[in-house]
Coordinates of C-alpha atoms and ligand atoms in Angstrom, one line a residue:
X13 CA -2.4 -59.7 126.1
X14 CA -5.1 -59.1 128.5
X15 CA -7.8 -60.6 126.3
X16 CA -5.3 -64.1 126.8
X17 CA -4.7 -63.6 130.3
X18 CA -9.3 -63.1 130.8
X19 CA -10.2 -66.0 128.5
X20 CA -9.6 -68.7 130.6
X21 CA -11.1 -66.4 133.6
X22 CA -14.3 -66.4 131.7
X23 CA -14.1 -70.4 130.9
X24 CA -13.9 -70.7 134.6
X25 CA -16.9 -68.7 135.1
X26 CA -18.9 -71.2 133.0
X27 CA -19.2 -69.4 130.4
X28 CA -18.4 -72.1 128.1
X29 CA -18.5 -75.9 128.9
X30 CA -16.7 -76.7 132.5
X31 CA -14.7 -80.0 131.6
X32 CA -12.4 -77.9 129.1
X33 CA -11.5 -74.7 130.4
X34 CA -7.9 -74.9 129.6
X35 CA -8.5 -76.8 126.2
X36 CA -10.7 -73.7 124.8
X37 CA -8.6 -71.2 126.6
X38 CA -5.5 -72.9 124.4
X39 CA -7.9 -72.9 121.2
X40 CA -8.5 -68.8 121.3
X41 CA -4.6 -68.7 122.1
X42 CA -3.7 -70.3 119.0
X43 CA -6.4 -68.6 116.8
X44 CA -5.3 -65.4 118.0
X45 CA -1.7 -66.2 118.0
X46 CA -2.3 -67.5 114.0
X47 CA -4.5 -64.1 113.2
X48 CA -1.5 -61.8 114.4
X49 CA 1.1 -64.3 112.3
X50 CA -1.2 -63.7 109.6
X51 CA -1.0 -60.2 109.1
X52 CA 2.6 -60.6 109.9
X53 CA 3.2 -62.8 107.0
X54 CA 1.2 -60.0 105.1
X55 CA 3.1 -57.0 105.7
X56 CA 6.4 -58.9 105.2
X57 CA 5.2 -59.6 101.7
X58 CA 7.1 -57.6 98.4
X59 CA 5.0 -55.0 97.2
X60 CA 4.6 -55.1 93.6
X61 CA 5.7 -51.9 92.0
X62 CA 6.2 -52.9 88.8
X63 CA 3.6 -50.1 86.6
X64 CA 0.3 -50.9 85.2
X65 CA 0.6 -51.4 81.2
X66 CA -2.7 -50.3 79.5
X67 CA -4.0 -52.8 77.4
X68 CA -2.6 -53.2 74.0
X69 CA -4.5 -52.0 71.0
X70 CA -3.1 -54.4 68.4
X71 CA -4.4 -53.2 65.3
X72 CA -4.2 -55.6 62.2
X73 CA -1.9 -55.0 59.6
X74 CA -3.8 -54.3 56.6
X75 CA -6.0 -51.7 58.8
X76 CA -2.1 -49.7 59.9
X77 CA -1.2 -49.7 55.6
X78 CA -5.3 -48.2 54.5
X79 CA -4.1 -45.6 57.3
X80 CA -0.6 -44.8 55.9
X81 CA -1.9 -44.8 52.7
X82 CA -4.7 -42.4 53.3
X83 CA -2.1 -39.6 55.0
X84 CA 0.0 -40.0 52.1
X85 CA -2.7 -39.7 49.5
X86 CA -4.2 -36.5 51.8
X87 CA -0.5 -35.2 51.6
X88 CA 0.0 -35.6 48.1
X89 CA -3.4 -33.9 47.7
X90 CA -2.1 -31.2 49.1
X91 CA 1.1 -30.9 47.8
X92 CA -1.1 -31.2 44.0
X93 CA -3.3 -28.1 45.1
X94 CA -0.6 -25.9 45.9
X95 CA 1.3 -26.9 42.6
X96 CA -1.8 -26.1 40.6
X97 CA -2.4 -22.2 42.6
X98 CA 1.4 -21.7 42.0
X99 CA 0.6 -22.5 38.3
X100 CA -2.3 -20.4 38.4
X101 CA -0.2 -17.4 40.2
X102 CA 2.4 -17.8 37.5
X103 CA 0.3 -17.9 34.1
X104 CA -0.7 -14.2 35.2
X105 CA 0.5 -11.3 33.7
X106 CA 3.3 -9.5 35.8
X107 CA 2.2 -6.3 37.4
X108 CA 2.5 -3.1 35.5
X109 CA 3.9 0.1 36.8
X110 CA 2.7 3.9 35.8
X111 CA 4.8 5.0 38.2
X112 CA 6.1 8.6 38.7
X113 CA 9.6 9.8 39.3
X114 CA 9.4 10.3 43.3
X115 CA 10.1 14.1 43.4
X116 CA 6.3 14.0 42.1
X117 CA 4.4 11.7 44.3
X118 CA 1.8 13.5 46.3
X119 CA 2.8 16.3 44.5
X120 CA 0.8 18.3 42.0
X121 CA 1.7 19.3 38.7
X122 CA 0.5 21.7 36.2
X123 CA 3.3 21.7 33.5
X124 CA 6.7 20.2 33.5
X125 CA 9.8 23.0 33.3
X126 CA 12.0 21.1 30.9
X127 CA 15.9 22.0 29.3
X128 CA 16.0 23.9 26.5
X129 CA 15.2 23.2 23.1
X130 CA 13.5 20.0 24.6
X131 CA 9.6 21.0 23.0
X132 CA 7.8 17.9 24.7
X133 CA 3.8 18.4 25.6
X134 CA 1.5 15.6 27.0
X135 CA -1.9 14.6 25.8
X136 CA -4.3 13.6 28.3
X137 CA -7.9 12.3 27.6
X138 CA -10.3 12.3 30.3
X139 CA -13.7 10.3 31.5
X140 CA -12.9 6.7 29.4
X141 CA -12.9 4.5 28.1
X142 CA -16.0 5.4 25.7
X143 CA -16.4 4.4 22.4
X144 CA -14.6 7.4 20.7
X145 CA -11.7 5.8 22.8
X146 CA -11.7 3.6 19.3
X147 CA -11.0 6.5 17.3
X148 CA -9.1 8.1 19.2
X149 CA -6.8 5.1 19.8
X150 CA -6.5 4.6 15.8
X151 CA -5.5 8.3 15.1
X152 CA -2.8 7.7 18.0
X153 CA -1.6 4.9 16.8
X154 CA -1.3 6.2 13.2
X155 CA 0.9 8.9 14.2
X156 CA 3.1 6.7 17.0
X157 CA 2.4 9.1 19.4
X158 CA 1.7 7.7 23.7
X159 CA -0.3 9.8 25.4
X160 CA -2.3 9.4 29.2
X161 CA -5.7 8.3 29.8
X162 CA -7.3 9.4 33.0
X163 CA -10.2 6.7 32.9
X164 CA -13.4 6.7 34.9
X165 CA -14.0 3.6 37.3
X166 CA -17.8 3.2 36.8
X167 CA -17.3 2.8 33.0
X168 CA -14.6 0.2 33.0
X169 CA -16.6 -2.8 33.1
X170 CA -18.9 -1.7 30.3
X171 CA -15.2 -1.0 27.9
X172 CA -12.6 -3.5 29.5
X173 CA -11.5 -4.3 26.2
X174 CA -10.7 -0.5 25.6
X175 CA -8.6 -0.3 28.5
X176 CA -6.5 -2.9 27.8
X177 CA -6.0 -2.0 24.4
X178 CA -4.8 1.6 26.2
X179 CA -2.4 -0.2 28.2
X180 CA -1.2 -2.7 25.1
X181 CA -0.5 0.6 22.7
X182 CA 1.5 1.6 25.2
X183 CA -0.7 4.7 26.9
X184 CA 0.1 5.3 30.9
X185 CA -3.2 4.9 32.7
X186 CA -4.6 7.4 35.4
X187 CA -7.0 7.1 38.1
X188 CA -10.4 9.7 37.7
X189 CA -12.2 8.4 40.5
X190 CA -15.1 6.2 40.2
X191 CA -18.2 8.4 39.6
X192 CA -16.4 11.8 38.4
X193 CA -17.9 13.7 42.2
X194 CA -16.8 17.3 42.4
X195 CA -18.0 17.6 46.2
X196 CA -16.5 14.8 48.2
X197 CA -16.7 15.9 51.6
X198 CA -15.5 12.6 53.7
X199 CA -12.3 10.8 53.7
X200 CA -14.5 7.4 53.4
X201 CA -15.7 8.6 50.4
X202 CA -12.6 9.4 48.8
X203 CA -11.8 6.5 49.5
X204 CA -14.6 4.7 47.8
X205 CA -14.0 6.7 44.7
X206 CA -10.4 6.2 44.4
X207 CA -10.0 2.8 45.1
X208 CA -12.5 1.2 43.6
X209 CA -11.1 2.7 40.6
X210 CA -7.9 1.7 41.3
X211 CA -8.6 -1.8 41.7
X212 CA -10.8 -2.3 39.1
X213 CA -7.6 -1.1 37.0
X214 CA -5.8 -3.4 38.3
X215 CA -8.5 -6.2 37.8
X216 CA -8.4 -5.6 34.0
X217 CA -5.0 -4.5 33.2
X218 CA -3.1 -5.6 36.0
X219 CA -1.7 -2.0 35.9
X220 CA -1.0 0.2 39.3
X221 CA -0.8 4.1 38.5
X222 CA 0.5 6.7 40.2
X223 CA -1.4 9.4 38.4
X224 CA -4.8 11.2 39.7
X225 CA -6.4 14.0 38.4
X226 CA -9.6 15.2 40.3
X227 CA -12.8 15.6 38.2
X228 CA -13.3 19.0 37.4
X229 CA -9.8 19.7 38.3
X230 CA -11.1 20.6 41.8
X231 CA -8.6 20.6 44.4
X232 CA -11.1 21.8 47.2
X233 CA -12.1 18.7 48.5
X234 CA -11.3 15.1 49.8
X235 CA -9.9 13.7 46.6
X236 CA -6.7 15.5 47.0
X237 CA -5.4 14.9 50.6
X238 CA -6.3 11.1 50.3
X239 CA -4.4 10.8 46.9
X240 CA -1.8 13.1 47.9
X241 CA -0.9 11.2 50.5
X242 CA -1.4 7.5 48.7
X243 CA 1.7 9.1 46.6
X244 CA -0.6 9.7 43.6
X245 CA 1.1 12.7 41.2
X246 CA -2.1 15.2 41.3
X247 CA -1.6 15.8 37.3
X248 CA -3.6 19.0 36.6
X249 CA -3.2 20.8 33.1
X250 CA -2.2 24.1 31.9
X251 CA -4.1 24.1 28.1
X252 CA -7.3 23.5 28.1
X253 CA -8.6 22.3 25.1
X254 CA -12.3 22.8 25.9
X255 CA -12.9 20.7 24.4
X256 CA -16.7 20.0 26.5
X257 CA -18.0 22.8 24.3
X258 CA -15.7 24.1 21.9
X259 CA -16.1 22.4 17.9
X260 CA -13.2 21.0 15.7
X261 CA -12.4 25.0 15.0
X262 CA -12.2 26.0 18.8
X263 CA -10.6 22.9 19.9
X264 CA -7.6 23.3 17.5
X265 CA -7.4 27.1 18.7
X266 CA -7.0 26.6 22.3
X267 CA -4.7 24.2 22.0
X268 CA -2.2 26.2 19.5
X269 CA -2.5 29.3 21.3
X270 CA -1.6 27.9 24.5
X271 CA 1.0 25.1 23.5
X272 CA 4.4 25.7 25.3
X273 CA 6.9 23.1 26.3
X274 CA 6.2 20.7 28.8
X275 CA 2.7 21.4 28.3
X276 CA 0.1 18.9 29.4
X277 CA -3.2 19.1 27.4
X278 CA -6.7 18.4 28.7
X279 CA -8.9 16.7 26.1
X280 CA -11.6 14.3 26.6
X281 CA -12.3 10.6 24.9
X282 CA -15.5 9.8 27.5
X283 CA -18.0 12.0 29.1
X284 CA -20.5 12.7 26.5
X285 CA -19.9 13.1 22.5
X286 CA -16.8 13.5 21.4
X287 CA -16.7 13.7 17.6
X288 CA -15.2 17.5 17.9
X289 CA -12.2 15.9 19.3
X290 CA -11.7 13.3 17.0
X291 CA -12.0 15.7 14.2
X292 CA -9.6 18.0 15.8
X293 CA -7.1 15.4 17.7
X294 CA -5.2 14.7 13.7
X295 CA -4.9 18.5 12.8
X296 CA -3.5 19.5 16.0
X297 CA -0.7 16.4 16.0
X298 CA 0.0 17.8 12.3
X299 CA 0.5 21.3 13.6
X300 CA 2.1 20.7 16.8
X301 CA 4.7 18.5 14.9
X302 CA 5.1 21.1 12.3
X303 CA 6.4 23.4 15.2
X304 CA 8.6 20.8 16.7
X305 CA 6.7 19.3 19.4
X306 CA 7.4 15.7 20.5
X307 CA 4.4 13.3 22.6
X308 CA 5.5 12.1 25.4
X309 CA 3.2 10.7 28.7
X310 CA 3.0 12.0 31.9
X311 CA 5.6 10.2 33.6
X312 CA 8.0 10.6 30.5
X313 CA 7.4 14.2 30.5
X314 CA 8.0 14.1 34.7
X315 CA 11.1 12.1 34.0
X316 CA 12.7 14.9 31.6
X317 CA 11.7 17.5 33.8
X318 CA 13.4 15.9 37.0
X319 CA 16.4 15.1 34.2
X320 CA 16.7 18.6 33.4
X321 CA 16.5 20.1 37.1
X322 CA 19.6 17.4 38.0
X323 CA 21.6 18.8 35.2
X324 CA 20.8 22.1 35.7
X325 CA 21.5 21.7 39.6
X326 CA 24.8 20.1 38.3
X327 CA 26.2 22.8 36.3
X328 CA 28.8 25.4 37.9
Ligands
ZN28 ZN1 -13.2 14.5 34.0

């Protein structure tokens, strides 16, 4: 307002042109006056609050189908892959069990108490598979009898077809450890040994066993707490054959003299030669059978023994 009321002031002052004061005075009164209308016209305008749409991406139709198509065929793909590994999964043998009755896991056993009149004994070879595995697998076979092989883990690869021939006649496989150590000081180590073994086992044979027995028969180290506590039956003996130095003569011996029920008998198929066994292993089936005895695995001898203690625990 006071820049309207000081304009024509300044006219007068001959600031501008005398003969028009008023005239420019009215001028800078309308300009002004049309400047405030101006922005009054502006702020009375709508404001537009309607959203800013991005800018369409219109693909072209054939280019959405190649797309479609390609996540179906990559679906499809997919859904082919796993078909073909459930296949694969399937076409393999089942797993096989040589379990032990569970009174026996992490346990170890000698001999097996059994009920009376039942005369069975166990045969166990020890360090296989070797190639008087053969022979002894034959003589086995000829007389039906299932015995228990406690197989070595660094041999396996060089007889795979020996251990599944074990397995296929019906024999219980045992774990022997891998390199047949009697010092094995750390856990790590027993580890190694045992394992390796194991899954090489399984590799081959597809067969898990609960059976150990430490080289040597050695209790005094590592093996034992780490099988003992992987639930492996700690299967020991209680004849001796000797068979790691006795001949034919000795062999058969030993293992008559000391023959009881629920034996289990130590014998060898691996190791080092073993043509003293072979020659004995038919004799001492002839005699044993002469006197009654029945073959019988591990775990079938374990079963008859926990059998025996239920009925026995059973009776008044
Ligand atoms: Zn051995």
């Amino acid at each position: 307002m006071k820049l309207i009321k000081v304009a024509p002031y300044f006219m007068r002052r001959r600031i501008l042109p005398q003969p028009y004061p008023h005239l420019v005075g009215q001028i800078a009164i309308v300009i002004l006056i049309l400047l405030m209308g101006a922005n009054r016209v502006d702020s009375l305008r709508p404001v537009n609050y309607a959203p800013k749409l991005l800018p369409l991406e219109v693909a072209p139709v054939e280019q959405t189908v190649s797309q479609h198509t390609d996540i179906s065929l990559a679906r499809l793909e997919r859904l082919q892959e796993n078909t073909k590994r459930q296949i694969e999964r399937d076409r393999l043998p089942p797993d096989i069990y040589h379990a032990v009755p569970e009174p026996y896991r992490g346990q170890i056993v000698r001999s097996l108490p059994l009920a009376s009149g039942d005369r069975a004994i166990a045969l166990t070879f020890d360090d296989g598979p070797s190639p008087y595995t053969t022979q002894i697998l034959d003589i086995l076979h000829e007389h039906n009898i299932q015995a228990s092989f406690f197989v070595l883990g660094r041999v396996l690869s060089t007889y795979p077809e020996l251990l599944q021939r074990i397995v296929a006649e019906g024999h219980i496989l045992g774990n022997h450890t891998w390199s047949h150590p009697y010092v094995v000081k750390s856990d790590a180590l027993a580890y190694q040994e045992i394992e390796q073994t194991a899954e090489l086992i399984y590799q081959y044979t597809h067969v898990r066993t609960q059976l150990f027995r430490p080289p040597g028969g050695y209790l005094n180290n590592a093996l034992t707490p780490y099988a003992t506590a992987q639930n492996y039956a700690i299967t020991m003996w209680s004849v001796d054959s000797s068979d790691y130095f006795l001949p034919r003569e000795g062999i058969i011996q030993r293992v008559l003299n000391g023959v009881h029920p629920g034996a289990i008998v130590l014998l060898h198929d691996g190791g080092g030669p073993r043509h003293h066994t072979v020659a004995a292993l038919p004799t001492i089936i002839k005699e044993l059978r002469e006197q009654g005895y029945e073959f019988v695995t591990v775990p079938e001898l374990m079963e008859r023994s926990q059998a025996a203690a239920t009925q026995a625990s059973d009776d008044p």
